[in-house]
Tab-separated table of C-alpha atoms and ligand atoms in Angstrom:
chain	number	residue	atom	x	y	z
A	667	MET	CA	-0.040	-0.034	-0.056
A	668	ARG	CA	2.774	2.275	0.968
A	669	LYS	CA	4.395	1.796	-2.355
A	670	LEU	CA	1.452	2.436	-4.104
A	671	ILE	CA	1.022	5.709	-2.464
A	672	LEU	CA	4.572	6.568	-3.068
A	673	ALA	CA	4.146	5.615	-6.841
A	674	ALA	CA	1.126	7.701	-7.217
A	675	ALA	CA	2.743	10.631	-5.401
A	676	SER	CA	5.874	10.327	-7.924
A	677	ILE	CA	3.304	10.334	-10.860
A	678	ALA	CA	1.558	13.438	-9.398
A	679	ALA	CA	4.958	14.978	-9.067
A	680	LEU	CA	6.064	14.330	-12.726
A	681	ALA	CA	2.656	15.594	-13.907
A	682	LEU	CA	3.224	18.811	-12.295
A	683	THR	CA	6.911	19.376	-13.101
A	684	GLY	CA	6.783	18.040	-16.657
A	685	PRO	CA	4.858	20.944	-18.074
A	686	ALA	CA	6.291	23.479	-15.684
A	687	LEU	CA	9.951	22.304	-17.085
A	688	ALA	CA	8.913	22.597	-20.563
A	689	GLN	CA	7.686	26.033	-19.863
A	690	SER	CA	10.471	27.416	-18.050
A	691	PRO	CA	12.008	30.085	-20.073
A	692	ILE	CA	15.599	30.455	-21.254
A	693	ILE	CA	17.282	33.141	-19.300
A	694	ILE	CA	19.584	35.619	-20.732
A	695	LYS	CA	21.446	37.517	-18.229
A	696	PHE	CA	22.727	40.668	-19.909
A	697	SER	CA	24.923	42.757	-17.778
A	698	HIS	CA	26.712	46.103	-18.389
A	699	VAL	CA	28.563	48.754	-16.447
A	700	VAL	CA	26.746	52.035	-17.378
A	701	ALA	CA	23.654	53.717	-16.126
A	702	ALA	CA	20.191	52.585	-17.506
A	703	ASP	CA	19.691	56.053	-19.092
A	704	THR	CA	22.567	55.973	-21.603
A	705	PRO	CA	22.713	54.675	-25.156
A	706	LYS	CA	23.625	51.198	-24.076
A	707	GLY	CA	21.403	51.125	-21.051
A	708	LYS	CA	18.310	52.022	-23.109
A	709	ALA	CA	19.353	49.563	-26.117
A	710	SER	CA	19.698	46.723	-23.762
A	711	GLN	CA	16.303	47.376	-22.457
A	712	LYS	CA	15.082	47.595	-25.856
A	713	PHE	CA	16.492	44.183	-26.832
A	714	LYS	CA	15.004	42.654	-23.764
A	715	GLU	CA	11.412	44.006	-24.831
A	716	LEU	CA	11.814	42.607	-28.501
A	717	ALA	CA	13.549	39.290	-27.438
A	718	GLU	CA	10.726	38.517	-25.070
A	719	LYS	CA	8.057	39.482	-27.642
A	720	TYR	CA	9.541	37.732	-30.609
A	721	THR	CA	10.117	34.470	-28.591
A	722	GLY	CA	6.681	34.590	-27.207
A	723	GLY	CA	8.182	34.448	-23.742
A	724	LYS	CA	10.303	31.576	-24.248
A	725	VAL	CA	13.300	33.672	-23.469
A	726	LYS	CA	13.490	36.065	-20.466
A	727	VAL	CA	16.180	38.736	-20.821
A	728	GLU	CA	17.511	40.028	-17.190
A	729	VAL	CA	19.423	43.272	-17.724
A	730	TYR	CA	21.688	44.332	-14.926
A	731	PRO	CA	23.056	48.023	-15.371
A	732	ASN	CA	25.573	50.012	-13.686
A	733	SER	CA	27.950	47.153	-12.811
A	734	THR	CA	25.446	45.730	-10.283
A	735	LEU	CA	26.646	42.059	-11.595
A	736	TYR	CA	30.162	42.534	-12.657
A	737	LYS	CA	32.809	45.312	-13.132
A	738	ASP	CA	34.738	45.919	-16.237
A	739	LYS	CA	37.210	42.930	-16.526
A	740	GLU	CA	35.191	40.644	-14.442
A	741	GLU	CA	32.374	40.559	-16.870
A	742	LEU	CA	34.231	39.127	-19.901
A	743	GLU	CA	35.547	36.372	-17.576
A	744	ALA	CA	32.037	35.732	-16.311
A	745	LEU	CA	30.744	35.462	-19.969
A	746	GLN	CA	33.560	33.029	-21.011
A	747	LEU	CA	32.422	30.871	-17.994
A	748	GLY	CA	28.834	31.009	-18.933
A	749	SER	CA	27.829	32.910	-15.663
A	750	VAL	CA	26.355	35.720	-17.771
A	751	GLN	CA	25.158	35.159	-21.327
A	752	MET	CA	25.147	38.597	-22.880
A	753	LEU	CA	27.445	41.719	-22.529
A	754	ALA	CA	28.128	44.959	-24.491
A	755	PRO	CA	31.823	45.971	-23.487
A	756	SER	CA	33.585	48.744	-25.162
A	757	ASN	CA	35.881	48.141	-28.045
A	758	SER	CA	38.844	48.859	-25.604
A	759	LYS	CA	37.958	45.722	-23.486
A	760	PHE	CA	38.942	43.198	-26.227
A	761	GLY	CA	42.767	44.140	-26.470
A	762	PRO	CA	43.440	42.790	-22.860
A	763	LEU	CA	41.666	39.517	-23.951
A	764	GLY	CA	44.312	39.196	-26.657
A	765	ILE	CA	42.138	40.371	-29.725
A	766	ARG	CA	44.688	43.508	-30.384
A	767	GLU	CA	42.939	44.373	-33.514
A	768	PHE	CA	40.217	46.095	-31.530
A	769	GLU	CA	42.819	48.539	-29.984
A	770	VAL	CA	42.634	50.353	-33.253
A	771	PHE	CA	39.088	51.863	-32.232
A	772	ASP	CA	41.063	53.356	-29.450
A	773	LEU	CA	43.393	55.449	-31.639
A	774	PRO	CA	42.890	59.060	-31.262
A	775	TYR	CA	41.057	60.894	-34.013
A	776	ILE	CA	41.029	57.729	-36.148
A	777	LEU	CA	37.172	57.833	-36.687
A	778	PRO	CA	36.206	61.582	-37.732
A	779	ASP	CA	32.402	60.881	-37.285
A	780	LEU	CA	29.884	58.367	-36.973
A	781	LYS	CA	29.316	57.873	-40.551
A	782	THR	CA	32.848	56.667	-40.946
A	783	LEU	CA	32.503	54.337	-38.047
A	784	ARG	CA	29.542	52.888	-39.371
A	785	LYS	CA	31.331	52.051	-42.643
A	786	VAL	CA	33.864	50.128	-40.732
A	787	THR	CA	31.485	48.371	-38.353
A	788	GLU	CA	29.057	47.623	-41.024
A	789	GLY	CA	31.557	46.518	-43.804
A	790	PRO	CA	33.766	43.470	-44.203
A	791	LEU	CA	36.211	44.785	-41.801
A	792	GLY	CA	33.646	44.966	-38.922
A	793	LEU	CA	32.662	41.471	-39.671
A	794	ARG	CA	36.189	40.310	-39.882
A	795	LEU	CA	36.892	41.728	-36.378
A	796	LEU	CA	33.682	40.049	-34.977
A	797	LYS	CA	34.879	36.661	-36.076
A	798	LEU	CA	37.908	37.111	-34.278
A	799	LEU	CA	36.047	36.763	-31.083
A	800	ASP	CA	35.215	33.106	-31.859
A	801	SER	CA	38.625	31.815	-30.595
A	802	LYS	CA	37.956	33.271	-27.343
A	803	GLY	CA	34.439	31.378	-27.004
A	804	ILE	CA	32.584	34.473	-27.815
A	805	THR	CA	30.169	35.258	-30.451
A	806	GLY	CA	29.925	39.063	-31.511
A	807	LEU	CA	26.345	39.834	-32.656
A	808	ALA	CA	26.407	43.831	-33.254
A	809	TYR	CA	28.146	47.089	-32.854
A	810	TRP	CA	26.545	49.784	-30.574
A	811	ASP	CA	27.513	53.288	-30.618
A	812	ASN	CA	28.108	55.508	-27.794
A	813	GLY	CA	29.908	58.308	-29.183
A	814	PHE	CA	33.124	60.686	-29.009
A	815	LYS	CA	35.125	61.199	-25.927
A	816	GLN	CA	35.750	64.586	-24.124
A	817	MET	CA	38.553	65.316	-21.762
A	818	SER	CA	37.672	66.448	-18.110
A	819	ALA	CA	39.878	67.645	-15.117
A	820	ASN	CA	39.866	70.187	-12.504
A	821	LYS	CA	42.330	72.428	-14.505
A	822	LYS	CA	41.720	73.844	-17.851
A	823	LEU	CA	43.049	71.517	-20.585
A	824	ILE	CA	43.835	73.434	-23.764
A	825	ALA	CA	47.297	73.126	-24.997
A	826	PRO	CA	49.031	69.602	-24.978
A	827	ALA	CA	51.336	71.102	-22.213
A	828	ASP	CA	48.366	71.299	-19.805
A	829	TYR	CA	48.205	67.692	-19.555
A	830	GLN	CA	51.609	67.186	-18.114
A	831	GLY	CA	51.777	65.464	-14.945
A	832	VAL	CA	48.040	65.157	-14.759
A	833	LYS	CA	46.702	61.598	-13.415
A	834	PHE	CA	43.877	60.277	-15.748
A	835	ARG	CA	41.810	57.410	-15.327
A	836	ILE	CA	41.784	55.173	-18.507
A	837	GLN	CA	40.258	51.792	-19.526
A	838	SER	CA	42.703	49.037	-19.623
A	839	SER	CA	43.974	49.629	-23.039
A	840	ARG	CA	47.596	49.924	-24.428
A	841	VAL	CA	46.589	52.507	-26.960
A	842	LEU	CA	44.875	54.702	-24.158
A	843	GLN	CA	47.985	54.337	-22.073
A	844	ALA	CA	50.106	55.386	-24.973
A	845	GLN	CA	47.768	58.443	-25.827
A	846	PHE	CA	48.050	59.971	-22.267
A	847	LYS	CA	52.015	59.155	-22.273
A	848	ALA	CA	52.280	60.998	-25.392
A	849	LEU	CA	50.867	63.996	-23.411
A	850	ALA	CA	53.210	63.564	-20.633
A	851	SER	CA	50.036	62.625	-18.205
A	852	LEU	CA	49.958	59.788	-15.843
A	853	PRO	CA	47.304	57.236	-16.972
A	854	GLN	CA	45.735	54.839	-14.462
A	855	VAL	CA	43.551	52.009	-15.230
A	856	MET	CA	40.611	51.725	-13.179
A	857	ALA	CA	37.004	50.164	-13.577
A	858	PHE	CA	34.134	52.357	-14.661
A	859	SER	CA	32.214	51.921	-11.572
A	860	GLU	CA	35.123	53.507	-9.616
A	861	VAL	CA	35.766	56.777	-11.618
A	862	TYR	CA	33.302	59.034	-9.873
A	863	GLN	CA	34.654	58.426	-6.248
A	864	ALA	CA	38.203	58.482	-7.819
A	865	LEU	CA	37.759	61.887	-9.265
A	866	GLN	CA	35.896	63.003	-6.090
A	867	THR	CA	38.620	62.027	-3.692
A	868	GLY	CA	41.498	63.162	-5.912
A	869	VAL	CA	42.849	59.582	-6.566
A	870	VAL	CA	42.923	60.825	-10.144
A	871	ASP	CA	42.596	64.351	-11.511
A	872	GLY	CA	40.820	63.633	-14.887
A	873	GLN	CA	39.174	61.230	-17.109
A	874	GLU	CA	37.824	60.959	-20.814
A	875	ASN	CA	34.440	59.795	-21.692
A	876	THR	CA	31.293	60.616	-23.615
A	877	TRP	CA	28.948	63.269	-22.455
A	878	SER	CA	26.269	60.566	-21.677
A	879	ASN	CA	28.581	58.630	-19.469
A	880	ILE	CA	29.954	61.936	-17.852
A	881	TYR	CA	26.211	63.158	-17.190
A	882	THR	CA	24.879	59.904	-15.808
A	883	GLN	CA	27.817	59.280	-13.682
A	884	LYS	CA	27.715	62.884	-12.410
A	885	MET	CA	31.288	63.246	-13.117
A	886	HIS	CA	30.654	66.786	-14.270
A	887	GLU	CA	29.787	67.522	-10.404
A	888	VAL	CA	33.404	66.646	-9.469
A	889	GLN	CA	35.384	68.032	-12.404
A	890	LYS	CA	35.557	71.977	-12.963
A	891	TYR	CA	36.443	71.823	-16.760
A	892	ILE	CA	35.392	69.509	-19.649
A	893	THR	CA	37.237	70.180	-22.955
A	894	GLU	CA	35.354	69.347	-26.019
A	895	THR	CA	37.899	67.256	-27.755
A	896	ASN	CA	35.982	64.522	-29.582
A	897	HIS	CA	39.480	62.914	-29.673
A	898	GLY	CA	38.253	59.213	-29.421
A	899	TYR	CA	35.318	56.989	-29.739
A	900	ILE	CA	33.434	54.691	-27.462
A	901	GLY	CA	31.417	52.002	-28.841
A	902	TYR	CA	30.597	48.694	-27.915
A	903	VAL	CA	30.414	44.988	-29.372
A	904	VAL	CA	27.275	43.202	-28.244
A	905	ILE	CA	28.588	39.686	-27.504
A	906	VAL	CA	27.322	36.226	-26.124
A	907	ASN	CA	28.835	33.145	-24.804
A	908	LYS	CA	29.411	31.188	-28.149
A	909	LYS	CA	28.348	27.758	-26.657
A	910	PHE	CA	25.177	29.240	-25.302
A	911	TRP	CA	24.328	30.739	-28.534
A	912	ASP	CA	25.131	27.771	-30.686
A	913	ASP	CA	23.192	25.364	-28.415
A	914	LEU	CA	20.008	27.616	-28.684
A	915	PRO	CA	17.120	25.944	-30.755
A	916	ALA	CA	17.555	27.513	-34.414
A	917	ASP	CA	14.144	29.291	-34.379
A	918	ILE	CA	14.891	30.964	-31.014
A	919	ARG	CA	18.302	32.136	-32.356
A	920	GLU	CA	16.420	33.651	-35.349
A	921	GLN	CA	14.182	35.513	-33.314
A	922	LEU	CA	16.835	36.788	-30.904
A	923	THR	CA	18.849	37.791	-34.147
A	924	LYS	CA	15.832	39.857	-35.296
A	925	ALA	CA	15.474	41.390	-31.969
A	926	MET	CA	19.156	42.307	-31.892
A	927	LYS	CA	18.956	43.772	-35.177
A	928	GLU	CA	16.082	45.978	-34.273
A	929	ALA	CA	17.624	46.925	-30.903
A	930	THR	CA	21.054	47.830	-32.831
A	931	ASP	CA	19.015	50.314	-35.198
A	932	PHE	CA	17.344	51.883	-32.376
A	933	ASN	CA	20.643	52.449	-30.475
A	934	ASN	CA	22.498	53.480	-33.508
A	935	THR	CA	19.862	55.992	-34.285
A	936	GLN	CA	19.533	57.633	-30.909
A	937	SER	CA	23.055	57.614	-29.491
A	938	GLN	CA	24.092	60.961	-31.010
A	939	LYS	CA	21.017	62.591	-29.457
A	940	GLU	CA	21.478	60.962	-25.811
A	941	ASN	CA	25.040	62.434	-25.924
A	942	ASP	CA	23.621	65.899	-27.286
A	943	ASP	CA	20.904	65.841	-24.454
A	944	ALA	CA	23.489	64.997	-21.929
A	945	LEU	CA	25.773	67.805	-22.947
A	946	ALA	CA	22.772	70.124	-22.690
A	947	GLU	CA	22.011	69.095	-19.173
A	948	ILE	CA	25.659	69.462	-18.275
A	949	LYS	CA	25.639	73.003	-19.617
A	950	LYS	CA	22.349	73.866	-17.761
A	951	SER	CA	23.858	72.326	-14.412
A	952	GLY	CA	26.577	75.015	-14.557
A	953	LYS	CA	28.723	72.505	-12.521
A	954	SER	CA	31.517	72.319	-15.357
A	955	GLU	CA	32.875	74.902	-17.748
A	956	ILE	CA	32.777	73.571	-21.262
A	957	ILE	CA	35.794	74.571	-23.100
A	958	LYS	CA	35.917	74.601	-26.911
A	959	LEU	CA	39.105	74.478	-28.725
A	960	THR	CA	40.012	76.706	-31.666
A	961	PRO	CA	41.150	74.864	-35.004
A	962	ALA	CA	44.842	75.852	-34.022
A	963	GLN	CA	44.519	74.271	-30.392
A	964	ASP	CA	42.739	71.247	-31.961
A	965	GLU	CA	45.635	70.744	-34.512
A	966	ALA	CA	48.114	71.081	-31.547
A	967	MET	CA	46.270	68.152	-29.838
A	968	ARG	CA	46.282	66.031	-32.877
A	969	LYS	CA	49.997	66.602	-33.387
A	970	ALA	CA	50.950	65.619	-29.831
A	971	MET	CA	49.061	62.437	-30.126
A	972	GLU	CA	50.459	61.355	-33.348
A	973	PRO	CA	53.272	59.100	-31.705
A	974	VAL	CA	50.289	56.687	-30.571
A	975	TYR	CA	49.869	55.528	-34.094
A	976	LYS	CA	53.419	54.131	-34.337
A	977	ASP	CA	53.113	52.471	-31.010
A	978	ALA	CA	49.820	50.769	-31.957
A	979	ALA	CA	51.252	49.790	-35.404
A	980	SER	CA	53.920	47.921	-33.558
A	981	ARG	CA	51.192	45.567	-32.127
A	982	VAL	CA	48.327	45.561	-34.509
A	983	GLY	CA	50.414	46.107	-37.702
A	984	GLN	CA	50.176	49.303	-39.922
A	985	PRO	CA	47.872	47.647	-42.740
A	986	LEU	CA	45.015	47.497	-40.163
A	987	ILE	CA	45.319	50.970	-39.228
A	988	ASP	CA	45.489	51.811	-43.135
A	989	GLU	CA	42.415	49.959	-43.570
A	990	PHE	CA	40.497	52.229	-40.991
A	991	LEU	CA	42.256	55.434	-42.374
A	992	LYS	CA	41.040	54.376	-45.879
A	993	GLU	CA	37.321	54.488	-44.539
A	994	SER	CA	37.958	57.822	-43.288
A	995	LYS	CA	39.469	59.269	-46.382
A	996	SER	CA	36.596	57.798	-48.708
A	997	THR	CA	33.837	59.216	-46.236
A	998	THR	CA	35.253	62.669	-46.424
A	999	ASN	CA	36.183	62.788	-50.061
B	530	LMR	C1	34.518	53.328	-19.805
B	530	LMR	O1	34.963	52.287	-18.993
B	530	LMR	O2	34.879	54.484	-19.586
B	530	LMR	C2	33.420	52.832	-20.797
B	530	LMR	O3	34.026	51.921	-21.648
B	530	LMR	C3	32.182	52.461	-20.070
B	530	LMR	C4	31.199	52.193	-20.856
B	530	LMR	O4	30.855	50.840	-21.096
B	530	LMR	O5	30.687	53.057	-21.821
């Protein structure tokens, strides 16, 4: 009798867990380090909405903004281990992973505008770079823009000489290190989540970032001056754990690809506006003085940073840098 009751109980349990198991959604944890109210923050939310809609709820996307799950370097390790499925790290983050080719995106003034950038990322060169991620157990799905970087500090940064001895927070990038060395500054690698406090307490004197990142991290509240240099670019590669992606049922992968394409269009059409709005808010706050450079001052900055190209060529090879430069020339001509 006891055996019979037990058997009946286990059949009942099976009946309960069977359909429940079949219905349990595939979870995609999407971790990132910036605020929700930024181009990347909004696009990841958009991807979540579209992915859940197109898969009819078979996929659930959990977005973790603001380094709530992982900081810069940790997030890539977590993705490779499969603890998180999706990320959108900046291009700068792939050099330290051994994919040096991505260092080119960090070169000062390499991309004059978003139009040129798009030609690189949407053309054969962009695809080739994404493919390089495969060897690290990573699948690259899309390029998302943020925008151009500005320099901030508690002193006025106008001429290259003003940068001498200033401690700058940088992302972990050989090119960014060389850039500040060329200016005789003292670069210091630091996770994005620690920048505000480091600026506030004087651990570093300055930093470089986009208007949207400066504004949403409140860096302008602890930096007296921001110089509108547009000297470099921050953009992202949306990546997934390769095994996770390859193991997905084909129809789900297709629906997610469609969601990613639309989230990418959404990001890349509104990132510029996000940065323009952030600049307007910073101006309105009156907390930071915005410095504009004259053409001659801009030229002096470009000249001072020229040695960075040679340094980068020794690691990624001149031909790859030339490929980027070719796109700039063909856009402006
Ligand atoms: C930074 O570390 O400054 C940026 O790459 C952060 C980000 O993801 O925009």
